[in-house]
PDB file of C-alpha atoms in Angstrom:
ATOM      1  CA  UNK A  11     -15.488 -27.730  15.317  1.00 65.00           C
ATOM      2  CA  UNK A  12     -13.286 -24.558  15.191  1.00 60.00           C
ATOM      3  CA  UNK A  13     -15.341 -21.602  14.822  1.00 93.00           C
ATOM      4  CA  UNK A  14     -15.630 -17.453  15.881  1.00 97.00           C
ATOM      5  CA  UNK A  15     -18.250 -16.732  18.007  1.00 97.00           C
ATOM      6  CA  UNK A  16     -19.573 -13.148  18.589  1.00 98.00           C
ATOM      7  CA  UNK A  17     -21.560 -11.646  21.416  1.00 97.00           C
ATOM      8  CA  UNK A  18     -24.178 -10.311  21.370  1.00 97.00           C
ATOM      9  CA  UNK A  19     -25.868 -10.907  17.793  1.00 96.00           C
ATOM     10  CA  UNK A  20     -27.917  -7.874  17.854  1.00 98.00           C
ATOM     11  CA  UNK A  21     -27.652  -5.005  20.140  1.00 98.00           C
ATOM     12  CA  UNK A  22     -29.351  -1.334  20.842  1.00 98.00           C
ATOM     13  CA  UNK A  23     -27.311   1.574  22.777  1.00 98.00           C
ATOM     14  CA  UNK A  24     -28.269   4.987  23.603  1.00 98.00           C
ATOM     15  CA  UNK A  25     -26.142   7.662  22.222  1.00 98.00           C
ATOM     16  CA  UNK A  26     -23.157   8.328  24.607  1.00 98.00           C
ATOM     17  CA  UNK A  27     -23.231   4.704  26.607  1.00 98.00           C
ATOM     18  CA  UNK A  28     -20.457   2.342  26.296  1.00 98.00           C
ATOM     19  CA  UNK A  29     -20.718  -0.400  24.467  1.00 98.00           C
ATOM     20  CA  UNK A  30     -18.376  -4.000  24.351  1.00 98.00           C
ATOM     21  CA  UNK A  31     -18.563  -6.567  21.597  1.00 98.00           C
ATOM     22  CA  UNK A  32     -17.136  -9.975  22.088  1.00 98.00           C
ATOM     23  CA  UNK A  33     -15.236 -12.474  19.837  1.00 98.00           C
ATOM     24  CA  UNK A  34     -14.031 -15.761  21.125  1.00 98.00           C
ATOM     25  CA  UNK A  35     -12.247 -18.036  18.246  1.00 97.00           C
ATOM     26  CA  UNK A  36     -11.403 -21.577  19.509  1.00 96.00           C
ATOM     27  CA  UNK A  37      -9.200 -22.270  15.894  1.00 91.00           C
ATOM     28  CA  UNK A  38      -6.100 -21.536  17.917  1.00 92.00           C
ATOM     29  CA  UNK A  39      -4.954 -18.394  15.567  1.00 94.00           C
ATOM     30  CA  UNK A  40      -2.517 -16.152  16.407  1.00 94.00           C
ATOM     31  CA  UNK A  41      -4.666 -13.226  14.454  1.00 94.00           C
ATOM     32  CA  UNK A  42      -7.769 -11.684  15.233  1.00 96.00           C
ATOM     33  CA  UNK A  43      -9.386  -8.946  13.516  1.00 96.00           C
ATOM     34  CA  UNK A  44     -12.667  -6.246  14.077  1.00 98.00           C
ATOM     35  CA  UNK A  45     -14.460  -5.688  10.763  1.00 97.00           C
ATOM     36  CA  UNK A  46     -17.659  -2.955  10.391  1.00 98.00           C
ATOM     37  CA  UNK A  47     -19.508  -3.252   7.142  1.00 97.00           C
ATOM     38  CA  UNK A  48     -21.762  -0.708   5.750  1.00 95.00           C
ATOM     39  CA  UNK A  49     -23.302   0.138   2.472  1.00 88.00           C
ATOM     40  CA  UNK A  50     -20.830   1.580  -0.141  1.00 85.00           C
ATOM     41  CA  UNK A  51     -17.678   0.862   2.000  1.00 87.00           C
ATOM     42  CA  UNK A  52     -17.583  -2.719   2.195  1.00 89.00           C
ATOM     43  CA  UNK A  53     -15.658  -4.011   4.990  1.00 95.00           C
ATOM     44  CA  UNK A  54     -12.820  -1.735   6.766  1.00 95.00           C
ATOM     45  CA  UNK A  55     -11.033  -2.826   9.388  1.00 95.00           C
ATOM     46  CA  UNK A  56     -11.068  -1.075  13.292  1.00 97.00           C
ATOM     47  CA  UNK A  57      -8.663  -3.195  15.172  1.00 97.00           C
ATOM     48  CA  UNK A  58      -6.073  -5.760  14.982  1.00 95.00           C
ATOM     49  CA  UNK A  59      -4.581  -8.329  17.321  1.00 96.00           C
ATOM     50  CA  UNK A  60      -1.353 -10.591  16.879  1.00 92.00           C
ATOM     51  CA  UNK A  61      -1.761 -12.316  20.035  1.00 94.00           C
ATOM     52  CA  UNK A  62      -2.857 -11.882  23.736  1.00 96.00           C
ATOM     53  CA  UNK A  63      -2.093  -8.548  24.851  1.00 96.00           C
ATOM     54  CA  UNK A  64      -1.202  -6.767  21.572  1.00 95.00           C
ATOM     55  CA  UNK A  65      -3.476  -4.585  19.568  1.00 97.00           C
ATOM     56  CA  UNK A  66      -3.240  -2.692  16.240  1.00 95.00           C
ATOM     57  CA  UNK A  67      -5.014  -0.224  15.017  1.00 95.00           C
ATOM     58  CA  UNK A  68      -6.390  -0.309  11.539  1.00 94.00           C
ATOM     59  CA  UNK A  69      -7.916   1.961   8.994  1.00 93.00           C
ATOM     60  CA  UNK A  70     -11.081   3.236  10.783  1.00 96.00           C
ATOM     61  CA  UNK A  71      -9.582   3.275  14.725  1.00 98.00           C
ATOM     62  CA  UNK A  72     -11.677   6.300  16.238  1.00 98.00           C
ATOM     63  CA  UNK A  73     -13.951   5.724  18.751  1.00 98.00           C
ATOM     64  CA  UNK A  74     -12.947   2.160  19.036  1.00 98.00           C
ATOM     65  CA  UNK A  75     -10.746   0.699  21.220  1.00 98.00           C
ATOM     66  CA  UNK A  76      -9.540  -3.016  21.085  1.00 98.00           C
ATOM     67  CA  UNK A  77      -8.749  -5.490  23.965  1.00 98.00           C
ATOM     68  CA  UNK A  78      -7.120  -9.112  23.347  1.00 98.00           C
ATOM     69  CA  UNK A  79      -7.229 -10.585  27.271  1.00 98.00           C
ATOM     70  CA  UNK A  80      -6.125 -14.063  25.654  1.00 97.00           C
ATOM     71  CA  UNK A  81      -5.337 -16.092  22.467  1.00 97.00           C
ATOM     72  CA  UNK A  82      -9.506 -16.669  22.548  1.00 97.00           C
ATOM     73  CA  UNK A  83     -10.933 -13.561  22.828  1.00 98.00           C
ATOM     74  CA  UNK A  84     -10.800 -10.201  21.260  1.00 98.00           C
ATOM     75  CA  UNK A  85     -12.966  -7.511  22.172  1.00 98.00           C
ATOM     76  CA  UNK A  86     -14.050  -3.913  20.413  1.00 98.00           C
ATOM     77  CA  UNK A  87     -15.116  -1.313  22.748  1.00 98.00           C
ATOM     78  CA  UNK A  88     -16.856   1.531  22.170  1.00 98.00           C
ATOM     79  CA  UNK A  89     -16.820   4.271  25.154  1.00 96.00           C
ATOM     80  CA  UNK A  90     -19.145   6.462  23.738  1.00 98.00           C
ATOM     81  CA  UNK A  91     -21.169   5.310  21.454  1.00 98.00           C
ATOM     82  CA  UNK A  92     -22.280   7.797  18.557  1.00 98.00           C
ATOM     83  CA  UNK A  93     -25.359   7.109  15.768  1.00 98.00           C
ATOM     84  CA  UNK A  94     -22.793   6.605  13.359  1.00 97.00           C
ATOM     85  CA  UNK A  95     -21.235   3.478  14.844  1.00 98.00           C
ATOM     86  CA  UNK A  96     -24.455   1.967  13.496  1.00 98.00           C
ATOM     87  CA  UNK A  97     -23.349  -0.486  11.544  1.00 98.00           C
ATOM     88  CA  UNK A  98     -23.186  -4.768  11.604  1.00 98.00           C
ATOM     89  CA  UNK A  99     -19.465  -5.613  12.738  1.00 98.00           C
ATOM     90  CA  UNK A 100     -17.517  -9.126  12.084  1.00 98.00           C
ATOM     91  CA  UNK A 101     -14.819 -10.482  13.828  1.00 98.00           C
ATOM     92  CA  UNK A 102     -12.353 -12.868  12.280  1.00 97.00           C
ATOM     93  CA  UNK A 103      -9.472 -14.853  13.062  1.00 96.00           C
ATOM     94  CA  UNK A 104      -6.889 -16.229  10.959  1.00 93.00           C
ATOM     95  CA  UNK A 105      -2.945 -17.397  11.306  1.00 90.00           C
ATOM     96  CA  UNK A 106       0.157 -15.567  11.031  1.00 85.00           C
ATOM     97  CA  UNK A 107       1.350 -16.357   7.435  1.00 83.00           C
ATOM     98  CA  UNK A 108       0.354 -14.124   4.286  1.00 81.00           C
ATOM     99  CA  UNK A 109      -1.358 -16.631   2.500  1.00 84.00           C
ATOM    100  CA  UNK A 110      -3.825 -17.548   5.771  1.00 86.00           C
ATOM    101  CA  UNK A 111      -7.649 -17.043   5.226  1.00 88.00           C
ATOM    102  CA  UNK A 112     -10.073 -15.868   7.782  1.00 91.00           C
ATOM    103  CA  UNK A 113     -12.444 -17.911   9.383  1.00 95.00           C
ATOM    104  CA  UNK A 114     -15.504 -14.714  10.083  1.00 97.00           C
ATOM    105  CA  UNK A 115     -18.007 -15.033  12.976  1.00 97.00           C
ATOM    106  CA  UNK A 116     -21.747 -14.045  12.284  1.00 96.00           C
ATOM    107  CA  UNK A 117     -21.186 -10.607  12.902  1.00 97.00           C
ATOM    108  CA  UNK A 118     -23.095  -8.603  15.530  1.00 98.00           C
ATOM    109  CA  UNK A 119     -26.113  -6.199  14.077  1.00 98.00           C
ATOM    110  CA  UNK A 120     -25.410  -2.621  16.185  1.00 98.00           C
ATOM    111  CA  UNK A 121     -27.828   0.120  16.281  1.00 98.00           C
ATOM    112  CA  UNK A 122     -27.434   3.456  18.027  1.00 98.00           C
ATOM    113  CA  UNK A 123     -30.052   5.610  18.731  1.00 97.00           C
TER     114      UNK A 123
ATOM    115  CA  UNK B   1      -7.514   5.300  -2.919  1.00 51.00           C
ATOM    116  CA  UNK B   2      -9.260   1.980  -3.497  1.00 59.00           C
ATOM    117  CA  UNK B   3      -6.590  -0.813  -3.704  1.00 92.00           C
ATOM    118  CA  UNK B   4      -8.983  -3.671  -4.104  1.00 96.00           C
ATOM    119  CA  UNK B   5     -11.741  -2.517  -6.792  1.00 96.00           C
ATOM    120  CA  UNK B   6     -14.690  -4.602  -7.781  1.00 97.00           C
ATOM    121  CA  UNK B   7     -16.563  -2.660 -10.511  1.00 93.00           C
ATOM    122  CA  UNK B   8     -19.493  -5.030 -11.086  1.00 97.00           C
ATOM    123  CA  UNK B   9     -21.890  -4.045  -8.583  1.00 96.00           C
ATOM    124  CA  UNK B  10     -24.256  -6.751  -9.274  1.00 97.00           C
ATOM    125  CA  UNK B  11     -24.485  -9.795 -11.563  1.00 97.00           C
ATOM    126  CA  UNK B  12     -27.591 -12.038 -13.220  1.00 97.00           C
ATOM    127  CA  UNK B  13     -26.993 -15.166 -14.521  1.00 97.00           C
ATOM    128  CA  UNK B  14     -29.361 -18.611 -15.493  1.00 97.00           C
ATOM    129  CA  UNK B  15     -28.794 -21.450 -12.814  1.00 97.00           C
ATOM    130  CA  UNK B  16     -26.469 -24.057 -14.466  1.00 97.00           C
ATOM    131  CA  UNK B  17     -24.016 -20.832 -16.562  1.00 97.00           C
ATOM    132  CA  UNK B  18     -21.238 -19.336 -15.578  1.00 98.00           C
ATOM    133  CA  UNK B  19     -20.726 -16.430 -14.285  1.00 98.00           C
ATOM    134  CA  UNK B  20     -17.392 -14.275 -14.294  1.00 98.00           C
ATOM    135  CA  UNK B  21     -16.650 -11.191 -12.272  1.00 98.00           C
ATOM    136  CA  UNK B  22     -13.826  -9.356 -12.039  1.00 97.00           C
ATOM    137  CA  UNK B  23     -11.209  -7.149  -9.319  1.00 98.00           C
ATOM    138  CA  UNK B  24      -8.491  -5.195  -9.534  1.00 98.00           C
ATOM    139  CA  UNK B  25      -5.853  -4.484  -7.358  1.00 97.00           C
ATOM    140  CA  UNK B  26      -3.069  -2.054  -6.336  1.00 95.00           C
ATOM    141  CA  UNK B  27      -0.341  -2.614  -4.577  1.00 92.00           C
ATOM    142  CA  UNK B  28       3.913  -1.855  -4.549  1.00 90.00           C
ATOM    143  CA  UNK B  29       4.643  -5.421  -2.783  1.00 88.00           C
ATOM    144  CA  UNK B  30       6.693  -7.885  -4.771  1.00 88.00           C
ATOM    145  CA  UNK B  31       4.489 -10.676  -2.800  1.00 89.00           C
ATOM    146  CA  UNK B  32       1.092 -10.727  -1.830  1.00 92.00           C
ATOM    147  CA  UNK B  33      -1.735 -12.649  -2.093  1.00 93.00           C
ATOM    148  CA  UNK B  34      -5.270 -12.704  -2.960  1.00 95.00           C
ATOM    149  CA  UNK B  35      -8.628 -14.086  -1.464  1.00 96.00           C
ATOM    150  CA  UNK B  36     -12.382 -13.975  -2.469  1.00 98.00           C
ATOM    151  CA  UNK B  37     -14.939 -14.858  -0.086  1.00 98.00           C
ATOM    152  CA  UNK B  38     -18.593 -15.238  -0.515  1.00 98.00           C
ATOM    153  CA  UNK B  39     -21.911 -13.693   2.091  1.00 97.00           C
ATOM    154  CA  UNK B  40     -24.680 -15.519   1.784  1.00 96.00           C
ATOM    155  CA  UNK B  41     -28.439 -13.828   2.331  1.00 95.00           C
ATOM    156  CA  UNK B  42     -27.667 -14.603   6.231  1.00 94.00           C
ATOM    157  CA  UNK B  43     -24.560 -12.739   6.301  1.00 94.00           C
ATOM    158  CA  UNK B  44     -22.561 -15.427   7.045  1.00 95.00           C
ATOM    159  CA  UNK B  45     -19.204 -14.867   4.947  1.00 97.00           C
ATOM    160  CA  UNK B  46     -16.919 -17.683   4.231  1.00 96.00           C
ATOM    161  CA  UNK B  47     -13.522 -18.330   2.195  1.00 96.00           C
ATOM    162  CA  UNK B  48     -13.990 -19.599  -1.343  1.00 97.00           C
ATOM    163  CA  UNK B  49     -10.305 -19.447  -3.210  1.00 97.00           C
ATOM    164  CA  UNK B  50      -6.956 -18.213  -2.737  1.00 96.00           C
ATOM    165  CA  UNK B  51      -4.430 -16.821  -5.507  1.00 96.00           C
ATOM    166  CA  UNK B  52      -0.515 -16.514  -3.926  1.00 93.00           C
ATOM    167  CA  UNK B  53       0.848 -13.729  -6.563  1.00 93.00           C
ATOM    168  CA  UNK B  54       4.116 -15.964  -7.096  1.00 92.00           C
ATOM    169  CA  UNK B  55       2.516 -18.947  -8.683  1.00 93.00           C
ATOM    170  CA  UNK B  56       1.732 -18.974 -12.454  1.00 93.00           C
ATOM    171  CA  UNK B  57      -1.176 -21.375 -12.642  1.00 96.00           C
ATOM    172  CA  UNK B  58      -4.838 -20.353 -11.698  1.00 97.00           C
ATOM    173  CA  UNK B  59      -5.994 -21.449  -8.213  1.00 96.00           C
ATOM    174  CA  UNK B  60      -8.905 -23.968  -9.079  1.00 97.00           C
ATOM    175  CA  UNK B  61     -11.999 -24.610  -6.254  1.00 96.00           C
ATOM    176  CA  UNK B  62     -14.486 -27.357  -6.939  1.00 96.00           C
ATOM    177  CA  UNK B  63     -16.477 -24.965  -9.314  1.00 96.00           C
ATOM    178  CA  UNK B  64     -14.245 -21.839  -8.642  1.00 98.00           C
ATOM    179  CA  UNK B  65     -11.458 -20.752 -10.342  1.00 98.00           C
ATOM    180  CA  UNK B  66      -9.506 -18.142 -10.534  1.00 98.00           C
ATOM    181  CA  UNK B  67      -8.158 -15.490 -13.824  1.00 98.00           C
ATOM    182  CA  UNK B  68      -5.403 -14.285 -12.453  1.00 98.00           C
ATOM    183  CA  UNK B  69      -3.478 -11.366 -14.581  1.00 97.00           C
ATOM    184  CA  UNK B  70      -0.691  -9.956 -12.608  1.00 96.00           C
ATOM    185  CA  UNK B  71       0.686  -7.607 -15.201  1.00 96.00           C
ATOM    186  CA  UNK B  72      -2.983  -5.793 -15.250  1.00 96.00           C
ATOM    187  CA  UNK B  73      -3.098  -6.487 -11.377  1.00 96.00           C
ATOM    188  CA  UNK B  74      -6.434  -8.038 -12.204  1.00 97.00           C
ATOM    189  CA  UNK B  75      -8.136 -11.271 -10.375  1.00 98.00           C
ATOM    190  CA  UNK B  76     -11.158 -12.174 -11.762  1.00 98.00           C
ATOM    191  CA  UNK B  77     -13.428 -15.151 -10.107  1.00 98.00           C
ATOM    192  CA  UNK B  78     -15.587 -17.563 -12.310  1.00 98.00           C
ATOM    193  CA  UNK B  79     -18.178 -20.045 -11.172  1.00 98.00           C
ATOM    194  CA  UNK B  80     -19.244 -22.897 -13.364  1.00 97.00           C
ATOM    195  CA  UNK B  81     -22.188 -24.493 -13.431  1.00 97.00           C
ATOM    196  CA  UNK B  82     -23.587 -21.858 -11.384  1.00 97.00           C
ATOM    197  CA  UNK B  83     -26.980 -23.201  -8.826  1.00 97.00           C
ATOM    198  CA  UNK B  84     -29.103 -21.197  -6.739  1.00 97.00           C
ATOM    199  CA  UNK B  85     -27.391 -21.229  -3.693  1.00 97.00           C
ATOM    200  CA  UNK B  86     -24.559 -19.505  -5.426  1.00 98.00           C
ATOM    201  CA  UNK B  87     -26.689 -16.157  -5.162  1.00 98.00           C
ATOM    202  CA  UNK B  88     -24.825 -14.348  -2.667  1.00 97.00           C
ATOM    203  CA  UNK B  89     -21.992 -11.315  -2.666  1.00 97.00           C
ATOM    204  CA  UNK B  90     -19.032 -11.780  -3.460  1.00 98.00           C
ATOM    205  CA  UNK B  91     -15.309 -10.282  -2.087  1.00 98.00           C
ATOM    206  CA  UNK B  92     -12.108  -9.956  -3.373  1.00 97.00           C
ATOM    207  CA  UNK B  93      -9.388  -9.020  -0.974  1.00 96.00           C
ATOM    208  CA  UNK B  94      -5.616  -8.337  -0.677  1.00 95.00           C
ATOM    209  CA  UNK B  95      -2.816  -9.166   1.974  1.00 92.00           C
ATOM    210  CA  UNK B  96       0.023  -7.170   1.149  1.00 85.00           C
ATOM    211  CA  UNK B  97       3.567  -7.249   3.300  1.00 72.00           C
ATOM    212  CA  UNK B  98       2.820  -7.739   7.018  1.00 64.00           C
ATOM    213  CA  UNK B  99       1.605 -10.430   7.346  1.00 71.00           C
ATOM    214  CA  UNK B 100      -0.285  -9.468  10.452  1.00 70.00           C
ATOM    215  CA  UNK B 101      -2.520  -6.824   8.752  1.00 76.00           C
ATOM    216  CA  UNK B 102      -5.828  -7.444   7.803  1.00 84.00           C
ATOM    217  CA  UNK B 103      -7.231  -8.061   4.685  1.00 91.00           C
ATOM    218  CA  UNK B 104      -8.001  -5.103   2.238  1.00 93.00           C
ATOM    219  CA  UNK B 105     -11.331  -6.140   0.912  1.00 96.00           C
ATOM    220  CA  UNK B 106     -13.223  -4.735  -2.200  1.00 96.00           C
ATOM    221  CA  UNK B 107     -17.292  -3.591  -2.049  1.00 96.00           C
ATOM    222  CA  UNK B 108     -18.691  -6.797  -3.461  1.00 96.00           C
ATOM    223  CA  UNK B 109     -20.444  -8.211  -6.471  1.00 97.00           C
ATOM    224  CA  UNK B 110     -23.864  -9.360  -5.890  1.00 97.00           C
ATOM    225  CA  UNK B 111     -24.566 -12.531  -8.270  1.00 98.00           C
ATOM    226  CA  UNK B 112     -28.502 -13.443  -8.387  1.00 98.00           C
ATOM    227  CA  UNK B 113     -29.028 -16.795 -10.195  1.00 98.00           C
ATOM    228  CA  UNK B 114     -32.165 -17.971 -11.699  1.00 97.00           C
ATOM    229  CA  UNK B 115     -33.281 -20.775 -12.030  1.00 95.00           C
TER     230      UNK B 115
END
């Protein structure tokens, strides 16, 4: 069954550490997406990928950077980690055509103290 | 600005009723198109219905549908027969012009439904 699986599902990092959250789709899309939600703002997306190799920044890109290594995975990588990066963060992938939908992993529950 | 509003922040409806909530939208694209998806209590979020802005007829789900009213750039969602598992929050979200961008979503509506 295609799906989006993220890595780790819950994690704690100390202020200033690096952190790297994983996304691995196996629904063959061209797209892949990094999501944060938090109270009052919804979801607003970091990062961007079209395919292996390319990333796109999005409407909240500080203090997150984005690898795609392959049509699979997509990363989100924070270098130094701050309290406000505190927040649960989705991946997605979907296809290359306006009218695609996203298919969301289960998100991964940050915390930064 | 906010180009996907939802200004129902939460909803209460009797299991079995229907329940209606509403979005609006802003955008200067001659073609775009129009998603809501629904979080359960787990956080899991998942695709319920699609709207493309060129077609005239209201996308229909199962027991979703779809009032779509592109002169007030307005897509409202509306669940029949409403159950319990139907509690959840629900998104409304854009894709405007490249095609590659992500989704602009709106803050959610949470519909509770009793039995």
């Amino acid at each position: 069954e295609a799906a989006v699986t993220q890595s780790p599902r819950n994690k704690v990092a100390v202020t200033g550490g690096k952190v790297t959250l994983s996304c691995n789709q196996t629904n063959n899309h061209n797209n892949m997406y990094w999501y944060r939600q938090d109270t009052g703002h919804g979801l607003r997306l970091i990062h961007y990928s079209y395919g292996a190799g390319s990333t796109e920044k999005g409407d909240i890109p500080d203090g997150y950077k984005a690898s795609r290594p392959s049509q699979e995975n997509f990363s989100l990588i924070l270098e130094l980690a701050t309290p406000s990066q505190t927040s649960v963060y989705f991946c997605a992938s979907g296809e290359n055509r306006g009218n695609s939908d996203y298919t969301f992993g289960s998100g991964t529950r940050l915390l930064v103290i | 600005a906010q180009k996907v509003t939802q200004t129902q922040t939460s909803i209460s409806v009797v299991e079995k009723t229907t329940v209606t909530m509403d979005c609006v939208y802003e955008t200067r694209d001659s073609s775009y198109f129009l998603f809501w998806y629904k979080q359960t209590a787990s956080g899991e979020i998942v695709f319920l219905i699609r709207q493309d802005s060129y077609k005239k007829e209201n996308a229909t789900v199962g027991h979703y549908s779809l009032n779509f009213q592109k002169p007030k750039s307005s897509i409202g969602l509306i669940i029949t027969a409403t159950q319990i598992e139907d509690s959840a929050v629900y998104f409304c979200a854009m894709r405007e012009g490249n095609y590659a961008q992500g989704l602009t979503f709106g803050l959610g509506t949470r519909v509770s439904v009793f039995p």
